[in-house]
mmCIF file of C-alpha atoms in Angstrom:
data_model
loop_
_atom_site.group_PDB
_atom_site.id
_atom_site.type_symbol
_atom_site.label_atom_id
_atom_site.label_comp_id
_atom_site.label_asym_id
_atom_site.label_seq_id
_atom_site.Cartn_x
_atom_site.Cartn_y
_atom_site.Cartn_z
ATOM 1 C CA MET A 1 40.319 132.699 -61.154
ATOM 2 C CA ASN A 2 38.108 135.680 -60.296
ATOM 3 C CA ILE A 3 35.040 135.390 -57.975
ATOM 4 C CA PHE A 4 32.537 136.056 -60.973
ATOM 5 C CA LYS A 5 33.989 132.865 -62.840
ATOM 6 C CA THR A 6 34.038 130.975 -59.624
ATOM 7 C CA ALA A 7 30.252 131.752 -59.080
ATOM 8 C CA ILE A 8 29.384 130.641 -62.595
ATOM 9 C CA LEU A 9 31.123 127.265 -62.055
ATOM 10 C CA PHE A 10 29.557 126.933 -58.860
ATOM 11 C CA SER A 11 26.166 127.451 -60.285
ATOM 12 C CA ALA A 12 26.785 125.230 -63.279
ATOM 13 C CA ALA A 13 28.106 122.290 -61.170
ATOM 14 C CA ALA A 14 25.110 122.676 -58.750
ATOM 15 C CA THR A 15 22.550 122.752 -61.560
ATOM 16 C CA ILE A 16 23.982 119.702 -63.336
ATOM 17 C CA LEU A 17 24.305 117.515 -60.168
ATOM 18 C CA LEU A 18 21.132 118.619 -58.503
ATOM 19 C CA GLY A 19 19.387 117.685 -61.775
ATOM 20 C CA ILE A 20 20.657 114.287 -61.493
ATOM 21 C CA THR A 21 19.257 113.719 -58.247
ATOM 22 C CA THR A 22 15.761 114.412 -59.485
ATOM 23 C CA GLU A 23 16.017 111.209 -61.849
ATOM 24 C CA GLN A 24 14.199 108.019 -60.550
ATOM 25 C CA THR A 25 16.322 105.413 -62.259
ATOM 26 C CA ALA A 26 16.471 101.952 -61.002
ATOM 27 C CA VAL A 27 20.161 101.124 -60.919
ATOM 28 C CA ALA A 28 22.291 97.966 -59.942
ATOM 29 C CA GLY A 29 25.535 99.397 -58.689
ATOM 30 C CA THR A 30 27.497 101.132 -56.072
ATOM 31 C CA LEU A 31 29.763 104.275 -55.772
ATOM 32 C CA LYS A 32 33.059 103.954 -53.883
ATOM 33 C CA LEU A 33 36.232 106.186 -53.972
ATOM 34 C CA ASP A 34 34.793 107.985 -57.099
ATOM 35 C CA TRP A 35 34.451 104.857 -58.980
ATOM 36 C CA ASN A 36 30.838 104.238 -60.303
ATOM 37 C CA TYR A 37 30.349 100.423 -60.235
ATOM 38 C CA THR A 38 27.632 98.963 -62.548
ATOM 39 C CA ILE A 39 26.915 95.277 -61.726
ATOM 40 C CA ASP A 40 25.353 93.056 -64.103
ATOM 41 C CA PRO A 41 23.797 89.611 -63.391
ATOM 42 C CA SER A 42 26.233 86.644 -63.794
ATOM 43 C CA ASN A 43 23.647 84.414 -65.326
ATOM 44 C CA ASP A 44 22.296 86.303 -68.222
ATOM 45 C CA SER A 45 24.533 85.672 -71.175
ATOM 46 C CA LEU A 46 23.981 83.458 -74.143
ATOM 47 C CA GLY A 47 26.332 81.515 -76.569
ATOM 48 C CA GLY A 48 28.105 79.983 -73.458
ATOM 49 C CA PRO A 49 28.705 81.943 -70.119
ATOM 50 C CA GLU A 50 32.307 80.796 -69.811
ATOM 51 C CA LYS A 51 32.896 82.950 -73.183
ATOM 52 C CA PHE A 52 30.461 85.802 -73.186
ATOM 53 C CA GLU A 53 29.372 86.532 -69.516
ATOM 54 C CA LEU A 54 29.789 90.317 -68.758
ATOM 55 C CA HIS A 55 29.820 90.908 -64.995
ATOM 56 C CA GLY A 56 30.058 94.624 -64.968
ATOM 57 C CA MET A 57 31.823 97.803 -65.605
ATOM 58 C CA ALA A 58 33.209 100.652 -63.559
ATOM 59 C CA LEU A 59 33.873 104.092 -64.435
ATOM 60 C CA LYS A 60 35.829 107.011 -62.457
ATOM 61 C CA ASP A 61 35.731 110.661 -63.159
ATOM 62 C CA ASP A 62 39.182 111.612 -61.932
ATOM 63 C CA TRP A 63 39.137 115.448 -61.415
ATOM 64 C CA ALA A 64 42.676 115.649 -59.970
ATOM 65 C CA ALA A 65 44.138 113.640 -62.914
ATOM 66 C CA ASN A 66 41.699 115.132 -65.635
ATOM 67 C CA THR A 67 41.060 111.468 -66.530
ATOM 68 C CA ILE A 68 38.127 109.175 -67.163
ATOM 69 C CA TRP A 69 38.956 105.576 -66.202
ATOM 70 C CA VAL A 70 37.087 102.450 -67.506
ATOM 71 C CA ALA A 71 37.305 98.994 -66.058
ATOM 72 C CA ILE A 72 35.255 95.975 -67.527
ATOM 73 C CA THR A 73 35.063 92.664 -65.848
ATOM 74 C CA ALA A 74 33.952 89.853 -68.205
ATOM 75 C CA ASN A 75 34.961 86.261 -69.407
ATOM 76 C CA MET A 76 35.604 87.512 -73.072
ATOM 77 C CA PRO A 77 39.083 88.876 -73.490
ATOM 78 C CA LEU A 78 39.890 92.199 -75.217
ATOM 79 C CA THR A 79 40.476 90.342 -78.558
ATOM 80 C CA GLY A 80 37.288 88.592 -78.408
ATOM 81 C CA ILE A 81 36.617 84.866 -78.978
ATOM 82 C CA ASP A 82 38.051 83.015 -82.161
ATOM 83 C CA THR A 83 34.922 81.015 -83.031
ATOM 84 C CA GLY A 84 35.687 80.110 -86.700
ATOM 85 C CA ASN A 85 33.019 80.498 -89.473
ATOM 86 C CA PRO A 86 30.225 79.351 -89.229
ATOM 87 C CA TYR A 87 29.757 79.149 -85.449
ATOM 88 C CA GLU A 88 26.789 76.982 -84.233
ATOM 89 C CA GLY A 89 25.345 77.091 -87.747
ATOM 90 C CA MET A 90 25.327 80.849 -87.971
ATOM 91 C CA THR A 91 27.705 83.288 -89.745
ATOM 92 C CA VAL A 92 30.724 84.973 -88.173
ATOM 93 C CA SER A 93 32.199 86.954 -90.970
ATOM 94 C CA ASN A 94 35.744 87.044 -89.759
ATOM 95 C CA GLY A 95 35.721 84.056 -87.444
ATOM 96 C CA ASN A 96 35.931 86.094 -84.446
ATOM 97 C CA ILE A 97 33.231 87.593 -82.131
ATOM 98 C CA GLY A 98 34.443 90.482 -80.182
ATOM 99 C CA TRP A 99 33.563 93.628 -78.345
ATOM 100 C CA GLY A 100 31.480 96.370 -79.766
ATOM 101 C CA ASP A 101 32.358 99.840 -78.969
ATOM 102 C CA LEU A 102 31.496 101.711 -75.771
ATOM 103 C CA PHE A 103 28.988 104.656 -76.342
ATOM 104 C CA PHE A 104 28.269 107.610 -74.101
ATOM 105 C CA ASP A 105 24.951 109.788 -74.615
ATOM 106 C CA PHE A 106 24.888 113.050 -73.141
ATOM 107 C CA SER A 107 22.039 114.478 -75.174
ATOM 108 C CA GLY A 108 19.351 114.111 -72.575
ATOM 109 C CA ASN A 109 16.943 113.004 -75.051
ATOM 110 C CA ASN A 110 16.305 109.771 -73.234
ATOM 111 C CA SER A 111 16.447 107.822 -76.575
ATOM 112 C CA TYR A 112 19.449 105.672 -77.709
ATOM 113 C CA GLN A 113 17.933 105.752 -81.291
ATOM 114 C CA ASN A 114 17.465 109.575 -81.211
ATOM 115 C CA ALA A 115 21.048 110.168 -80.062
ATOM 116 C CA ASN A 116 22.361 107.828 -82.832
ATOM 117 C CA ASP A 117 20.303 109.204 -85.635
ATOM 118 C CA SER A 118 21.256 112.682 -84.725
ATOM 119 C CA GLY A 119 25.015 111.843 -84.344
ATOM 120 C CA SER A 120 25.069 112.779 -80.858
ATOM 121 C CA LEU A 121 26.825 109.962 -79.427
ATOM 122 C CA PHE A 122 30.392 109.791 -78.112
ATOM 123 C CA GLY A 123 32.117 106.396 -78.982
ATOM 124 C CA ILE A 124 35.111 104.665 -77.560
ATOM 125 C CA ARG A 125 36.867 102.098 -79.671
ATOM 126 C CA PHE A 126 38.821 100.089 -77.144
ATOM 127 C CA ALA A 127 39.153 96.663 -78.949
ATOM 128 C CA PRO A 128 41.865 96.776 -81.643
ATOM 129 C CA ASN A 129 40.560 93.898 -83.691
ATOM 130 C CA ASN A 130 36.784 94.288 -83.524
ATOM 131 C CA ASP A 131 34.395 95.023 -86.353
ATOM 132 C CA SER A 132 34.221 98.922 -85.671
ATOM 133 C CA LYS A 133 34.261 101.144 -88.618
ATOM 134 C CA ALA A 134 36.444 103.561 -86.637
ATOM 135 C CA PRO A 135 39.848 103.460 -88.132
ATOM 136 C CA GLU A 136 41.593 102.861 -84.992
ATOM 137 C CA THR A 137 41.194 102.879 -81.210
ATOM 138 C CA GLY A 138 40.306 105.993 -79.490
ATOM 139 C CA VAL A 139 37.476 108.474 -78.422
ATOM 140 C CA TYR A 140 35.127 109.781 -81.209
ATOM 141 C CA SER A 141 32.554 112.434 -81.236
ATOM 142 C CA GLY A 142 29.529 112.987 -83.752
ATOM 143 C CA VAL A 143 29.183 109.284 -83.677
ATOM 144 C CA LYS A 144 26.724 107.265 -85.708
ATOM 145 C CA ALA A 145 26.533 103.594 -84.677
ATOM 146 C CA THR A 146 25.517 100.515 -86.743
ATOM 147 C CA SER A 147 24.741 96.893 -85.920
ATOM 148 C CA VAL A 148 27.046 93.884 -86.842
ATOM 149 C CA VAL A 149 24.834 91.367 -84.807
ATOM 150 C CA THR A 150 24.037 89.327 -87.923
ATOM 151 C CA GLU A 151 27.631 89.180 -88.955
ATOM 152 C CA ASN A 152 28.517 87.653 -85.505
ATOM 153 C CA ALA A 153 25.898 84.948 -84.924
ATOM 154 C CA GLY A 154 24.215 87.454 -82.739
ATOM 155 C CA TRP A 155 20.839 88.418 -81.171
ATOM 156 C CA TRP A 156 19.247 90.967 -83.259
ATOM 157 C CA ASN A 157 18.155 93.452 -80.322
ATOM 158 C CA LEU A 158 17.361 93.389 -76.796
ATOM 159 C CA HIS A 159 13.897 91.857 -77.158
ATOM 160 C CA ASN A 160 15.523 89.121 -79.229
ATOM 161 C CA GLN A 161 18.175 88.539 -76.660
ATOM 162 C CA ASN A 162 15.891 88.508 -73.653
ATOM 163 C CA SER A 163 13.408 86.081 -75.381
ATOM 164 C CA GLY A 164 16.243 83.548 -76.284
ATOM 165 C CA LEU A 165 17.602 83.733 -72.715
ATOM 166 C CA ASN A 166 14.188 83.321 -71.198
ATOM 167 C CA ARG A 167 13.190 80.575 -73.424
ATOM 168 C CA ARG A 168 16.345 78.508 -72.627
ATOM 169 C CA THR A 169 16.850 79.395 -69.058
ATOM 170 C CA GLY A 170 13.759 81.055 -67.569
ATOM 171 C CA VAL A 171 15.963 84.043 -66.599
ATOM 172 C CA GLU A 172 15.052 87.621 -67.397
ATOM 173 C CA SER A 173 18.047 89.615 -69.016
ATOM 174 C CA GLY A 174 19.619 92.217 -66.958
ATOM 175 C CA MET A 175 21.408 95.228 -68.265
ATOM 176 C CA GLY A 176 23.125 96.732 -65.218
ATOM 177 C CA ASP A 177 21.544 100.320 -64.499
ATOM 178 C CA LEU A 178 18.811 99.836 -66.780
ATOM 179 C CA ALA A 179 16.161 97.010 -67.551
ATOM 180 C CA TRP A 180 16.402 95.534 -71.153
ATOM 181 C CA ASN A 181 13.122 97.024 -71.887
ATOM 182 C CA ASP A 182 13.741 100.360 -70.517
ATOM 183 C CA PRO A 183 12.134 103.290 -72.922
ATOM 184 C CA TYR A 184 15.536 104.567 -73.515
ATOM 185 C CA TYR A 185 16.125 101.754 -75.914
ATOM 186 C CA GLY A 186 12.905 102.123 -77.721
ATOM 187 C CA ILE A 187 12.666 100.150 -80.900
ATOM 188 C CA TYR A 188 15.508 97.863 -79.907
ATOM 189 C CA THR A 189 13.051 96.330 -77.391
ATOM 190 C CA THR A 190 10.528 95.351 -79.865
ATOM 191 C CA PRO A 191 10.194 92.077 -81.826
ATOM 192 C CA THR A 192 12.233 91.920 -85.000
ATOM 193 C CA THR A 193 13.541 89.656 -87.625
ATOM 194 C CA PHE A 194 16.818 88.908 -89.359
ATOM 195 C CA GLU A 195 15.564 91.081 -92.382
ATOM 196 C CA ASN A 196 14.330 94.078 -90.305
ATOM 197 C CA SER A 197 17.810 95.649 -89.805
ATOM 198 C CA ALA A 198 16.136 98.956 -88.706
ATOM 199 C CA ASN A 199 15.460 97.403 -85.187
ATOM 200 C CA HIS A 200 18.872 95.652 -84.788
ATOM 201 C CA ILE A 201 20.755 97.185 -82.018
ATOM 202 C CA PRO A 202 23.612 99.323 -83.005
ATOM 203 C CA ASN A 203 26.787 98.033 -81.408
ATOM 204 C CA ILE A 204 29.727 99.576 -83.306
ATOM 205 C CA ILE A 205 30.887 102.868 -84.549
ATOM 206 C CA ALA A 206 29.904 103.590 -88.237
ATOM 207 C CA SER A 207 31.269 107.103 -88.438
ATOM 208 C CA GLY A 208 32.485 109.735 -86.350
ATOM 209 C CA ASN A 209 35.402 112.217 -85.649
ATOM 210 C CA LYS A 210 38.298 111.070 -83.695
ATOM 211 C CA ILE A 211 39.039 113.484 -80.941
ATOM 212 C CA GLY A 212 41.489 111.641 -78.659
ATOM 213 C CA ASP A 213 43.352 108.539 -77.914
ATOM 214 C CA ILE A 214 42.798 106.055 -75.066
ATOM 215 C CA THR A 215 45.617 104.402 -73.057
ATOM 216 C CA MET A 216 45.167 100.779 -71.999
ATOM 217 C CA VAL A 217 45.871 99.998 -68.323
ATOM 218 C CA GLY A 218 46.616 96.878 -66.300
ATOM 219 C CA ASP A 219 45.425 95.635 -63.062
ATOM 220 C CA ALA A 220 48.290 97.361 -60.917
ATOM 221 C CA GLU A 221 47.383 100.790 -62.510
ATOM 222 C CA LEU A 222 43.596 100.243 -62.042
ATOM 223 C CA ALA A 223 44.243 99.374 -58.401
ATOM 224 C CA ALA A 224 46.500 102.426 -57.838
ATOM 225 C CA ALA A 225 43.501 104.593 -59.087
ATOM 226 C CA GLY A 226 41.244 103.047 -56.483
ATOM 227 C CA PHE A 227 39.465 100.371 -58.550
ATOM 228 C CA ALA A 228 38.442 97.290 -56.559
ATOM 229 C CA LEU A 229 37.369 94.251 -58.437
ATOM 230 C CA GLY A 230 35.938 92.873 -55.222
ATOM 231 C CA GLU A 231 33.093 95.228 -55.457
ATOM 232 C CA PHE A 232 31.540 92.932 -58.039
ATOM 233 C CA PRO A 233 29.729 89.886 -56.659
ATOM 234 C CA ALA A 234 31.060 87.827 -59.383
ATOM 235 C CA ARG A 235 34.261 88.601 -61.439
ATOM 236 C CA GLY A 236 35.069 87.564 -64.980
ATOM 237 C CA LYS A 237 38.217 85.826 -66.296
ATOM 238 C CA HIS A 238 39.502 89.057 -67.754
ATOM 239 C CA THR A 239 39.790 92.749 -66.577
ATOM 240 C CA ILE A 240 39.935 95.173 -69.378
ATOM 241 C CA GLY A 241 41.046 98.626 -68.336
ATOM 242 C CA PHE A 242 41.656 101.993 -70.135
ATOM 243 C CA LYS A 243 41.631 105.684 -69.567
ATOM 244 C CA PHE A 244 41.374 108.813 -71.517
ATOM 245 C CA ASP A 245 41.363 112.720 -71.183
ATOM 246 C CA LYS A 246 38.392 113.835 -69.228
ATOM 247 C CA SER A 247 38.104 116.908 -71.442
ATOM 248 C CA LEU A 248 37.108 114.833 -74.504
ATOM 249 C CA LEU A 249 33.556 114.398 -72.963
ATOM 250 C CA PRO A 250 30.903 116.967 -71.991
ATOM 251 C CA ILE A 251 30.137 117.828 -68.486
ATOM 252 C CA GLY A 252 26.673 116.366 -67.237
ATOM 253 C CA ARG A 253 24.609 113.200 -67.010
ATOM 254 C CA TYR A 254 25.220 110.318 -69.384
ATOM 255 C CA THR A 255 23.789 106.960 -70.389
ATOM 256 C CA ALA A 256 26.621 104.504 -71.453
ATOM 257 C CA THR A 257 26.001 101.438 -73.524
ATOM 258 C CA LEU A 258 28.408 98.555 -73.850
ATOM 259 C CA LEU A 259 27.382 95.705 -76.282
ATOM 260 C CA GLN A 260 29.179 92.682 -77.642
ATOM 261 C CA GLU A 261 29.426 92.206 -81.367
ATOM 262 C CA CYS A 262 26.854 89.418 -80.722
ATOM 263 C CA ASN A 263 24.776 91.096 -78.184
ATOM 264 C CA ASN A 264 25.036 88.092 -76.050
ATOM 265 C CA ASP A 265 25.172 90.087 -72.754
ATOM 266 C CA PRO A 266 24.338 93.893 -73.028
ATOM 267 C CA LEU A 267 25.082 96.485 -70.228
ATOM 268 C CA ALA A 268 24.015 100.098 -69.631
ATOM 269 C CA ALA A 269 25.488 102.350 -67.093
ATOM 270 C CA ILE A 270 24.074 105.785 -65.672
ATOM 271 C CA GLY A 271 26.605 108.275 -64.468
ATOM 272 C CA ALA A 272 27.773 111.860 -64.579
ATOM 273 C CA THR A 273 30.889 113.907 -65.363
ATOM 274 C CA ALA A 274 31.472 117.089 -63.337
ATOM 275 C CA VAL A 275 33.211 120.444 -63.548
ATOM 276 C CA PRO A 276 36.824 119.708 -62.347
ATOM 277 C CA GLU A 277 37.738 123.357 -61.108
ATOM 278 C CA PRO A 278 38.039 125.280 -58.923
ATOM 279 C CA SER A 279 38.850 122.034 -57.220
ATOM 280 C CA SER A 280 39.152 123.069 -53.622
ATOM 281 C CA ILE A 281 35.626 124.906 -53.680
ATOM 282 C CA LEU A 282 33.881 122.265 -55.813
ATOM 283 C CA ALA A 283 35.266 119.356 -53.683
ATOM 284 C CA THR A 284 33.756 121.063 -50.585
ATOM 285 C CA MET A 285 30.520 121.889 -52.198
ATOM 286 C CA LEU A 286 29.840 118.810 -54.320
ATOM 287 C CA GLY A 287 31.443 116.459 -51.743
ATOM 288 C CA PHE A 288 28.909 117.583 -49.029
ATOM 289 C CA GLY A 289 26.045 118.573 -51.273
ATOM 290 C CA ALA A 290 24.463 117.615 -54.582
ATOM 291 C CA PHE A 291 27.044 115.081 -55.658
ATOM 292 C CA GLY A 292 26.891 113.484 -52.261
ATOM 293 C CA VAL A 293 23.031 113.188 -52.560
ATOM 294 C CA TRP A 294 23.273 111.545 -55.985
ATOM 295 C CA ARG A 295 25.810 108.969 -54.605
ATOM 296 C CA LYS A 296 23.471 108.187 -51.701
ATOM 297 C CA ARG A 297 20.545 107.712 -54.152
ATOM 298 C CA LYS A 298 22.470 105.285 -56.282
ATOM 299 C CA GLN A 299 23.710 103.367 -53.457
ATOM 300 C CA LYS A 300 20.215 103.151 -51.812
ATOM 301 C CA LEU A 301 18.676 102.275 -55.181
ATOM 302 C CA ALA A 302 21.213 99.514 -55.739
ATOM 303 C CA THR A 303 20.195 97.608 -52.538
#
């Protein structure tokens, strides 16, 4: 690689990651061995914590392997909960309440709604039997999402979920790296009704273009990649792990949103993907410079 190209990559990486350090985001997580841990409260689910409690998610941007790793710790298994229909007097269209899809927003517009309306989301369908309109598991670009909460005995949006939780338990809903009423989620933090579907939180892929596959991974492979379940104060009954090619996502800062089909325990994660080459130069510059500052900021704000 010539010096000119190296300098361009140097500048791009520094700009992206120094820009990240200017954000004042209240986060609830840690960074360790390149894994970005987003920790969710262990008492903020509805519908039965033994079924729907989501304890957190961790993501790793693995430069060396050109891979993005994802690990989720929760009480709900990959294939969801067989509830039958109806469930607690409410409709569950297929008798199963499962995972929604995982969404990454790199748009920089600070609006989940705007990113969705403009088809700017990247979506990951990882649950093989959920209600996603994506035809199969994998990574999708140009995604528009839709809501299936009313088909899954669900809470219509973040305001509705928090109100239900607070009314029943006195607890305020947590969402990992963001508050449930963060401006990023806009209209989905406002009061709504069953009929007002425009305010229902989008939680599955409605349309998009498949750009790659995912590979499901088990506990041993996650551990070999440096994942430590013990970083979470509370752990779920199940660990769901998968990985995919890093080149399928853009370079930069993202907001990731993970929702169940019922929206019983939502989660948001803040992170970034970085330029993977030239590896020796960037590892030195970013390891001791901008990327290190961002890591320290997240660790400090998480305490």
